[in-house]
């Protein structure tokens, strides 16, 4: 008698696992978002404090007893800061300090000591950042350094005089309390409620698969939706509290600086307190009004943007939870389990290879694809992916710019950094190289297949040597051969009475150097493949063709080429992929010169990553390359059917 179906049990397990997965993911995301809001609020309050002290120091003239008096008075009224120091680059001296160690013979003013070189280095970095941003007229390098120091924050910003950076102001905050963690009560309720409700519904519905499926999906979706809505509301309330705390810090610092300035008799107009709320580039955040109160409209926009981002994350977590529910409830895991038990010995044998593929191939590939949806660069590598997530913007920038020919004051010119120019050049490069490799390799294979040819084994060894030698060594040798002054090719040209050629000064001649180098490297592979295929053709076919009166050309078209097809087509596909991604030749021979005109996609992606430090953009570039080759390989395979048994 067949066993009764166990749909209720499977769906109950699926609901439990889906609820657990969804709740854990949601709690992780919400905890990260809550911690990020708390950290950002703490950093904003610290930056406000630093900017207030900096404005006070500048009003005191930036040096002398007035600065030391102002810093000491400010420190006495600011319990949120444990110590403050003012450093002047001219004279390399500590102008003022409230650090506990800077007393007695170490009291300011004095020159820095050897062990205080990090303070001097910090000043140099900040001055260089300010100068760079002004020269480039954009915010590229942080002008305020924020570094964790245990449970404290160490901040430093530029001290300016007449628009020139003359030193830095440095503070260290007092130890901050550990932020309260997100509680478990709501998440436990989200775990228990769907299981309990589904248990009751399953008892009423019986072993009816479709109603059970609908009930399970509704229970898990409703639970995750309730938890997500509660998380969004809590995060919005936390952002509101954070904004109010920053506004309070601005008000407190405005009161303190005003009192200190009055007590010390400092002249000069005080800046608007709202201007102290800036980012690391000293650009206003715009979340406060000039008088330091909360800008309700901008805060609502910021809260709405954060809520949208969190909702997208919650939707992804919910989709994973529902997918797990469906896999368990519909019996997919049962099928997989039976298969694993039945073939457990085979899976044990291939387990090391699977683990190696996961670690060395699939994880890096997945991470690269994920990185392509971010604005990751040299200056934000320490930030979480959620902070630099920009969606499809990199792909839009890469694929949406069709203008690789632009017009300037001197006329039209080619934008060699444009994706479509690089793609066009890569296609031309690939077609030319594969054609040269196939034609030359096939001709040499036909010659070596001639039985009457003397010294055939020696020729085979000699002709395969270019392929056996490491290609980067070959590339460097050929680059030397094309050297304008010392290269052997130019010396031969000059012996023949012609002037030396500047091979790398023009796109066409630079392309020829790369083509010659890669052609030298590619023909041995095609020669070996073609020769192996030629030797597998039965001699009886040629003998029968000769008896029928077929010429050599007719034998080649009717016998040789069709017989070579199963071997040549996969070899051509492999050669296209290799040549499309032939990094070494372009990078070592032409270097993309002149002006990136001979870059191919893979070298362009490399330079975006490791010379321009646009990691997210380079990851998107690489993903597009993978997509192009995947489409090509799939279409070529289906059209040729060469890999079918």
XYZ file of C-alpha atoms in Angstrom:
645
model
C 0.000 0.000 0.000
C 1.551 3.360 -1.019
C 2.500 5.780 1.744
C 0.229 8.725 2.308
C 1.541 12.039 0.968
C 3.367 14.201 3.511
C 2.578 17.614 2.050
C 1.594 19.131 5.404
C 4.837 18.116 7.076
C 6.989 19.337 4.180
C 5.216 22.685 3.990
C 5.383 23.083 7.776
C 9.158 22.511 7.661
C 9.359 24.883 4.701
C 7.443 27.596 6.574
C 9.708 27.179 9.609
C 12.914 27.302 7.548
C 11.675 30.198 5.404
C 10.645 32.182 8.471
C 13.991 31.481 10.163
C 15.992 32.478 7.070
C 13.923 35.603 6.440
C 14.010 36.687 10.088
C 17.758 36.161 10.399
C 18.463 38.051 7.170
C 16.131 40.877 8.143
C 17.607 41.135 11.610
C 21.102 41.215 10.146
C 20.182 43.954 7.668
C 18.307 45.991 10.265
C 21.120 45.645 12.801
C 23.655 46.818 10.214
C 21.447 49.731 9.175
C 20.850 50.716 12.812
C 24.565 50.538 13.617
C 25.349 52.563 10.498
C 22.876 55.291 11.532
C 24.389 55.381 15.023
C 27.957 55.523 13.692
C 27.088 58.258 11.203
C 25.382 60.294 13.916
C 28.381 59.930 16.221
C 30.745 60.956 13.424
C 28.555 63.943 12.492
C 28.520 65.144 16.101
C 32.303 64.764 16.279
C 32.783 66.664 12.991
C 30.520 69.449 14.256
C 32.659 69.671 17.399
C 35.872 69.760 15.344
C 34.537 72.462 13.016
C 33.401 74.557 15.991
C 36.859 74.375 17.567
C 38.521 75.127 14.216
C 36.394 78.260 13.769
C 37.320 79.328 17.289
C 41.049 78.798 16.652
C 40.877 80.784 13.413
C 39.102 83.641 15.190
C 41.973 83.583 17.717
C 44.501 84.080 14.906
C 45.683 80.478 14.638
C 48.705 80.947 16.927
C 49.910 82.503 20.140
C 48.538 82.776 23.647
C 45.067 83.631 22.369
C 44.798 80.211 20.747
C 46.052 78.383 23.816
C 43.638 80.243 26.056
C 40.705 79.656 23.715
C 41.460 75.921 23.376
C 41.781 75.467 27.145
C 38.541 77.343 27.828
C 36.727 75.431 25.089
C 37.983 72.091 26.439
C 36.690 72.916 29.918
C 33.197 73.467 28.490
C 33.177 70.425 26.126
C 33.002 67.119 28.025
C 32.381 65.183 24.787
C 36.058 65.717 23.850
C 38.890 64.147 25.833
C 41.715 66.194 24.294
C 42.422 68.763 21.586
C 45.622 69.831 19.836
C 46.542 72.547 17.362
C 49.528 71.912 15.086
C 51.261 74.507 12.912
C 53.172 73.221 9.880
C 55.409 76.301 9.744
C 58.030 75.581 12.359
C 56.646 72.070 12.895
C 55.337 73.034 16.306
C 52.523 72.109 18.597
C 50.702 75.389 19.131
C 48.157 74.300 21.734
C 47.207 71.068 23.481
C 44.950 69.785 26.238
C 46.313 66.231 26.077
C 47.184 64.844 29.532
C 50.742 64.050 28.392
C 51.432 67.577 27.110
C 52.380 69.136 30.451
C 55.636 70.273 32.005
C 58.474 70.260 29.477
C 56.070 68.819 26.892
C 53.583 71.674 27.222
C 52.732 73.714 24.129
C 54.082 75.695 22.397
C 56.991 73.499 21.351
C 58.445 71.685 18.356
C 57.181 68.214 17.621
C 59.257 65.326 18.884
C 60.408 62.371 16.849
C 57.707 60.066 18.211
C 55.026 62.602 17.158
C 55.786 62.249 13.447
C 52.288 60.755 12.772
C 50.837 64.170 13.648
C 53.098 65.827 11.076
C 52.210 63.175 8.481
C 48.525 63.728 9.140
C 48.949 67.429 8.564
C 50.740 66.799 5.267
C 47.985 64.438 4.052
C 45.242 66.915 4.855
C 47.091 69.821 3.230
C 47.679 67.736 0.098
C 43.998 66.737 0.010
C 42.845 70.363 0.223
C 45.266 71.428 -2.516
C 44.269 68.544 -4.789
C 40.552 69.254 -4.422
C 41.062 72.921 -5.172
C 43.197 72.248 -8.236
C 40.757 69.676 -9.622
C 37.750 71.739 -8.482
C 35.972 68.677 -7.139
C 35.753 66.708 -3.898
C 38.103 63.775 -4.491
C 40.188 63.425 -1.333
C 38.814 63.661 2.228
C 39.850 66.884 3.934
C 38.736 65.719 7.392
C 40.316 62.534 8.698
C 38.195 60.381 11.001
C 39.888 57.358 12.550
C 38.648 55.033 15.307
C 40.744 54.971 18.479
C 39.200 52.182 20.510
C 35.840 53.409 21.814
C 36.791 56.945 20.751
C 37.145 58.837 17.490
C 40.243 60.775 16.432
C 39.492 63.618 14.027
C 41.671 66.169 12.280
C 40.795 68.990 9.918
C 42.712 71.777 8.163
C 43.611 75.040 9.872
C 43.599 77.796 7.261
C 44.875 81.338 7.107
C 44.298 83.531 4.063
C 42.905 80.486 2.198
C 46.154 78.558 2.765
C 46.456 75.475 4.972
C 48.911 76.299 7.771
C 48.274 73.333 10.072
C 45.587 71.114 11.527
C 43.216 71.005 14.485
C 42.942 67.565 16.062
C 40.487 66.281 18.665
C 39.803 62.963 20.317
C 36.281 62.292 21.526
C 35.447 60.895 24.939
C 34.531 57.216 25.151
C 31.082 56.668 23.701
C 28.531 54.209 25.122
C 27.949 51.063 23.085
C 24.822 51.546 20.922
C 21.824 49.525 21.976
C 21.416 46.432 19.836
C 18.235 45.533 18.014
C 16.087 43.347 20.255
C 14.988 39.796 19.514
C 11.333 40.025 20.608
C 9.898 41.118 17.284
C 11.992 38.636 15.354
C 11.006 35.748 17.639
C 7.365 36.677 17.121
C 7.964 36.692 13.353
C 9.400 33.169 13.685
C 6.676 31.673 15.872
C 3.578 33.323 14.390
C 3.750 31.957 10.801
C 4.527 28.425 12.008
C 1.633 28.470 14.484
C -0.852 29.956 12.019
C 0.166 27.566 9.267
C -0.091 24.618 11.665
C -3.739 25.483 12.314
C -4.461 26.009 8.604
C -2.715 22.763 7.666
C -4.881 20.871 10.162
C -7.994 22.326 8.520
C -6.855 21.923 4.887
C -5.544 18.362 5.072
C -3.161 16.973 2.422
C -4.302 19.312 -0.370
C -1.094 20.490 -2.014
C -2.213 23.693 -3.727
C -4.130 25.167 -0.769
C -1.214 24.272 1.508
C 1.179 26.034 -0.867
C -0.947 29.204 -0.919
C -1.346 29.172 2.872
C 2.400 28.690 3.432
C 3.349 31.534 1.092
C 0.794 33.879 2.660
C 1.957 33.080 6.213
C 5.643 33.661 5.482
C 5.022 36.725 3.309
C 2.709 38.318 5.887
C 5.200 37.690 8.704
C 8.134 39.149 6.772
C 6.034 42.091 5.577
C 5.017 42.975 9.136
C 8.599 42.674 10.366
C 9.924 44.734 7.458
C 7.394 47.515 7.992
C 8.255 47.647 11.693
C 11.972 47.770 10.845
C 11.491 50.645 8.381
C 9.496 52.635 10.959
C 12.096 52.018 13.667
C 14.938 53.055 11.356
C 13.103 56.267 10.415
C 12.599 57.085 14.103
C 16.293 56.420 14.771
C 17.307 58.764 11.939
C 15.021 61.447 13.370
C 16.612 61.060 16.818
C 20.096 61.163 15.268
C 19.283 64.414 13.424
C 17.978 65.966 16.640
C 21.145 64.917 18.486
C 23.322 66.546 15.830
C 21.218 69.714 15.985
C 21.606 69.748 19.766
C 25.383 69.389 19.430
C 25.435 72.325 16.997
C 23.419 74.443 19.437
C 25.670 73.475 22.361
C 28.849 74.236 20.418
C 27.458 77.573 19.214
C 26.800 78.506 22.851
C 30.271 77.311 23.954
C 32.208 79.093 21.198
C 30.256 82.291 21.755
C 30.980 82.196 25.491
C 34.690 81.424 24.959
C 35.050 84.143 22.320
C 33.434 86.671 24.658
C 35.582 85.595 27.622
C 38.807 85.677 25.588
C 37.918 88.923 23.803
C 38.155 87.380 20.329
C 37.153 89.482 17.372
C 35.770 88.428 14.060
C 32.353 87.267 12.951
C 31.284 83.798 14.030
C 30.270 81.463 11.201
C 26.699 80.180 11.010
C 26.440 77.065 13.206
C 24.653 75.097 10.466
C 27.812 75.250 8.333
C 29.600 72.973 10.811
C 27.580 69.918 9.718
C 29.774 68.804 6.809
C 31.066 65.561 5.300
C 34.678 64.383 5.069
C 35.226 66.718 2.097
C 33.952 69.719 4.096
C 30.886 69.864 1.860
C 27.623 70.839 3.654
C 25.280 67.907 4.223
C 22.270 70.213 4.019
C 20.399 68.433 6.803
C 20.466 71.512 9.065
C 19.350 75.090 8.543
C 21.923 77.907 8.854
C 20.954 78.466 12.512
C 21.588 74.785 13.299
C 18.035 73.423 13.561
C 16.848 70.331 11.698
C 15.889 70.874 8.060
C 12.664 68.870 8.085
C 12.313 68.698 4.303
C 15.845 67.433 3.650
C 15.606 65.017 6.567
C 12.366 63.600 5.162
C 14.078 63.084 1.801
C 17.036 61.339 3.461
C 14.736 59.142 5.552
C 12.683 58.286 2.463
C 15.791 57.317 0.489
C 17.071 55.130 3.313
C 13.645 53.511 3.645
C 13.562 52.705 -0.075
C 17.004 51.106 0.117
C 15.979 49.057 3.148
C 12.755 47.958 1.428
C 14.727 46.691 -1.562
C 16.955 44.731 0.798
C 13.925 43.369 2.629
C 12.352 42.289 -0.666
C 15.510 40.369 -1.545
C 15.493 38.659 1.863
C 11.810 37.811 1.460
C 12.432 36.356 -1.995
C 15.161 34.083 -0.609
C 12.893 32.970 2.249
C 10.021 32.178 -0.132
C 12.391 30.327 -2.470
C 13.535 28.144 0.422
C 9.904 27.527 1.391
C 9.025 26.416 -2.148
C 12.063 24.170 -2.452
C 11.233 22.377 0.784
C 7.465 22.377 0.439
C 7.359 21.133 -3.147
C 9.770 18.295 -2.397
C 12.871 19.503 -4.228
C 15.052 18.871 -1.193
C 13.627 15.353 -0.912
C 14.639 14.625 -4.498
C 18.103 16.072 -3.921
C 18.483 14.092 -0.713
C 17.524 10.821 -2.399
C 19.956 11.538 -5.240
C 22.775 12.292 -2.810
C 22.116 9.128 -0.835
C 21.911 6.996 -3.973
C 25.126 8.409 -5.489
C 26.949 9.356 -2.302
C 30.178 7.595 -3.318
C 30.426 9.556 -6.570
C 29.718 12.850 -4.806
C 32.394 12.096 -2.220
C 34.927 11.641 -5.051
C 34.083 14.956 -6.721
C 33.625 16.928 -3.457
C 37.226 18.335 -3.456
C 36.808 19.580 -7.018
C 33.430 21.139 -6.182
C 34.895 22.903 -3.135
C 37.821 24.166 -5.223
C 35.477 25.489 -7.926
C 33.300 27.218 -5.333
C 36.260 28.910 -3.624
C 38.417 29.704 -6.658
C 35.825 30.348 -9.387
C 32.241 30.885 -8.278
C 32.886 33.018 -5.193
C 35.265 35.475 -6.967
C 32.888 35.603 -9.943
C 29.874 36.301 -7.711
C 31.800 38.930 -5.747
C 32.885 40.621 -8.977
C 29.324 40.753 -10.288
C 28.135 42.153 -6.943
C 30.915 44.761 -6.999
C 29.750 45.881 -10.450
C 26.597 47.330 -8.856
C 28.606 49.604 -6.540
C 30.649 52.775 -6.789
C 33.655 51.075 -5.196
C 36.890 53.021 -5.634
C 40.168 53.708 -3.865
C 38.567 56.133 -1.423
C 35.642 54.058 -0.146
C 36.998 50.510 0.102
C 36.353 50.490 3.854
C 32.636 51.170 3.395
C 29.985 48.469 3.339
C 28.568 47.455 -0.029
C 25.158 48.785 0.992
C 26.647 52.294 1.384
C 28.127 52.408 -2.124
C 25.357 50.491 -3.952
C 24.367 52.348 -7.136
C 22.437 49.665 -9.014
C 22.825 49.656 -12.799
C 24.554 53.034 -13.082
C 27.921 51.532 -14.084
C 26.280 49.508 -16.839
C 24.363 52.577 -18.006
C 27.597 54.595 -18.136
C 29.383 51.839 -20.066
C 26.657 50.849 -22.525
C 24.805 54.161 -22.787
C 27.623 56.291 -24.234
C 27.584 55.784 -28.014
C 29.583 58.901 -28.939
C 33.096 57.534 -29.462
C 33.645 60.161 -32.180
C 33.466 63.647 -30.687
C 33.950 67.151 -31.986
C 36.389 69.594 -30.461
C 37.972 72.906 -31.328
C 40.446 71.167 -33.629
C 37.789 69.039 -35.350
C 36.472 65.528 -34.836
C 38.462 63.063 -32.755
C 38.047 59.546 -31.423
C 37.373 59.043 -27.720
C 39.566 56.000 -27.167
C 38.147 55.437 -23.671
C 34.652 54.861 -25.071
C 33.407 51.288 -24.628
C 32.180 50.907 -28.202
C 35.484 52.024 -29.688
C 37.306 49.536 -27.491
C 34.774 46.820 -28.429
C 35.227 47.591 -32.137
C 39.000 47.470 -31.819
C 38.775 44.219 -29.822
C 36.605 42.604 -32.512
C 39.024 43.706 -35.263
C 41.950 42.457 -33.177
C 40.250 39.092 -32.578
C 39.158 38.532 -36.192
C 42.581 39.420 -37.605
C 44.485 37.266 -35.126
C 42.218 34.225 -35.410
C 42.322 34.466 -39.212
C 46.112 34.631 -39.213
C 46.380 31.790 -36.717
C 43.941 29.473 -38.528
C 45.283 30.125 -42.035
C 48.980 29.898 -41.138
C 48.429 26.941 -38.799
C 46.425 25.026 -41.407
C 48.983 25.691 -44.163
C 51.849 24.511 -41.963
C 49.843 21.453 -40.908
C 49.218 20.545 -44.561
C 52.927 20.894 -45.265
C 53.925 18.780 -42.240
C 51.345 16.147 -43.232
C 53.242 15.525 -46.470
C 54.788 12.088 -46.119
C 57.663 12.815 -48.499
C 58.815 15.812 -46.423
C 62.274 15.236 -44.982
C 63.095 16.031 -41.343
C 59.420 16.279 -40.380
C 60.011 15.603 -36.635
C 62.564 18.444 -36.460
C 60.191 20.872 -38.169
C 57.428 19.942 -35.754
C 59.614 20.669 -32.742
C 60.905 23.947 -34.168
C 57.452 25.215 -35.160
C 55.922 24.447 -31.784
C 58.604 26.380 -29.855
C 56.806 29.793 -30.029
C 53.828 28.214 -28.268
C 56.003 26.470 -25.686
C 57.785 29.685 -24.656
C 55.970 31.847 -22.023
C 54.027 34.482 -23.908
C 55.136 37.381 -21.711
C 58.771 36.642 -22.598
C 57.871 36.520 -26.280
C 55.942 39.785 -25.917
C 58.925 41.573 -24.370
C 61.262 40.223 -27.086
C 58.981 41.483 -29.849
C 58.580 44.850 -28.110
C 62.376 45.175 -28.133
C 62.497 44.187 -31.792
C 60.115 47.072 -32.608
C 62.140 49.649 -30.634
C 62.584 52.779 -32.746
C 66.318 53.206 -32.146
C 67.692 49.804 -31.147
C 65.117 47.359 -32.539
C 66.314 44.840 -35.117
C 63.302 45.474 -37.376
C 64.123 49.164 -37.747
C 67.763 48.338 -38.293
C 66.808 46.052 -41.196
C 64.535 48.795 -42.570
C 67.408 51.292 -42.398
C 69.784 48.855 -44.104
C 67.285 48.738 -46.977
C 67.453 52.531 -47.233
C 64.203 53.474 -45.509
C 63.829 55.694 -42.406
C 63.191 54.139 -39.009
C 59.537 53.762 -38.041
C 58.099 55.024 -34.753
C 55.962 51.940 -34.330
C 54.136 53.020 -31.180
C 53.372 56.618 -32.200
C 50.448 55.815 -34.523
C 47.419 53.550 -33.930
C 47.851 51.565 -37.169
C 51.561 50.807 -36.750
C 51.080 50.058 -33.054
C 48.325 47.604 -33.982
C 50.686 45.900 -36.457
C 53.255 45.277 -33.718
C 50.667 43.570 -31.511
C 49.281 41.625 -34.480
C 52.715 40.318 -35.455
C 53.496 39.287 -31.876
C 50.219 37.467 -31.327
C 50.354 35.857 -34.779
C 53.755 34.388 -33.860
C 52.226 32.968 -30.688
C 48.942 31.684 -32.146
C 49.852 29.648 -35.229
C 51.465 26.666 -33.360
C 48.204 25.854 -31.535
C 46.185 25.786 -34.755
C 48.965 23.853 -36.472
C 48.932 21.116 -33.818
C 45.119 20.844 -33.844
C 44.966 20.759 -37.648
C 47.811 18.272 -37.936
C 46.154 15.916 -35.467
C 42.870 16.114 -37.364
C 44.602 15.608 -40.749
C 46.351 12.466 -39.550
C 43.016 11.004 -38.444
C 41.537 11.206 -41.952
C 41.632 7.735 -43.615
C 43.957 7.617 -46.629
C 41.389 5.485 -48.445
C 39.195 8.554 -48.941
C 41.913 10.384 -50.856
C 42.739 7.280 -52.887
C 39.094 6.833 -53.878
C 38.877 10.525 -54.807
C 41.973 10.264 -57.005
C 40.504 7.211 -58.725
C 37.366 9.302 -59.426
C 39.563 11.987 -60.975
C 39.314 14.626 -58.215
C 41.939 17.341 -58.249
C 43.873 18.317 -55.112
C 41.657 21.364 -54.610
C 38.527 19.241 -54.920
C 39.962 16.730 -52.433
C 40.690 19.592 -50.043
C 37.136 20.992 -50.285
C 35.281 17.673 -50.245
C 37.395 15.631 -47.807
C 39.900 17.689 -45.843
C 37.789 20.662 -44.757
C 34.693 18.647 -43.695
C 36.930 16.244 -41.777
C 38.739 19.134 -40.061
C 35.525 20.857 -38.992
C 34.865 18.870 -35.740
C 38.382 19.716 -34.553
C 38.762 23.236 -35.950
C 35.460 24.762 -34.825
C 36.032 24.159 -31.072
C 39.633 25.279 -31.553
C 38.432 28.487 -33.224
C 35.969 29.120 -30.369
C 38.772 28.677 -27.835
C 41.101 30.841 -29.904
C 38.491 33.614 -30.116
C 38.060 33.614 -26.340
C 41.826 33.562 -25.763
C 42.496 36.335 -28.265
C 39.556 38.426 -27.044
C 41.166 38.355 -23.591
C 44.835 38.385 -24.684
C 45.996 40.710 -21.922
C 49.758 40.131 -22.032
C 50.364 41.098 -25.653
C 48.510 44.402 -25.557
C 49.724 45.356 -22.098
C 53.386 44.447 -22.659
C 53.856 45.300 -26.347
C 51.792 48.410 -27.078
C 50.644 49.367 -23.574
C 47.527 50.746 -25.289
C 49.593 53.452 -26.975
C 49.174 55.882 -28.477
C 46.593 57.405 -26.153
C 44.733 54.159 -25.332
C 43.927 53.655 -29.028
C 45.100 50.024 -29.004
C 43.468 48.930 -25.755
C 41.245 45.873 -25.852
C 38.386 45.358 -23.417
C 40.331 43.336 -20.865
C 43.270 45.761 -20.669
C 40.865 48.680 -20.468
C 39.084 46.977 -17.558
C 42.454 46.417 -15.862
C 43.398 50.080 -16.188
C 40.036 51.253 -14.883
C 40.635 49.064 -11.822
C 44.345 49.479 -11.075
C 45.331 52.770 -12.678
C 42.124 54.796 -12.319
C 41.020 52.874 -9.189
C 37.363 52.623 -10.244
C 36.808 49.107 -8.945
C 33.030 48.988 -9.349
C 33.190 50.359 -12.892
C 35.934 47.875 -13.798
C 33.873 45.006 -12.353
C 30.919 46.046 -14.522
C 33.271 46.270 -17.509
C 34.491 42.723 -16.834
C 30.937 41.433 -16.448
C 30.042 42.896 -19.843
C 33.083 41.139 -21.357
C 31.941 37.850 -19.822
C 28.446 38.373 -21.234
C 29.798 39.046 -24.732
C 31.921 35.887 -24.729
C 29.097 33.804 -23.226
C 26.696 34.895 -25.971
C 29.324 34.287 -28.661
C 30.244 30.822 -27.392
C 26.594 29.756 -27.040
C 25.615 30.931 -30.519
C 28.733 29.482 -32.157
C 28.223 26.143 -30.451
C 24.577 25.868 -31.451
C 25.174 26.921 -35.040
C 28.192 24.685 -35.636
C 27.127 21.729 -33.414
C 30.822 20.912 -33.390
C 30.941 19.786 -29.765
C 28.034 17.365 -30.065
C 28.991 13.717 -29.877
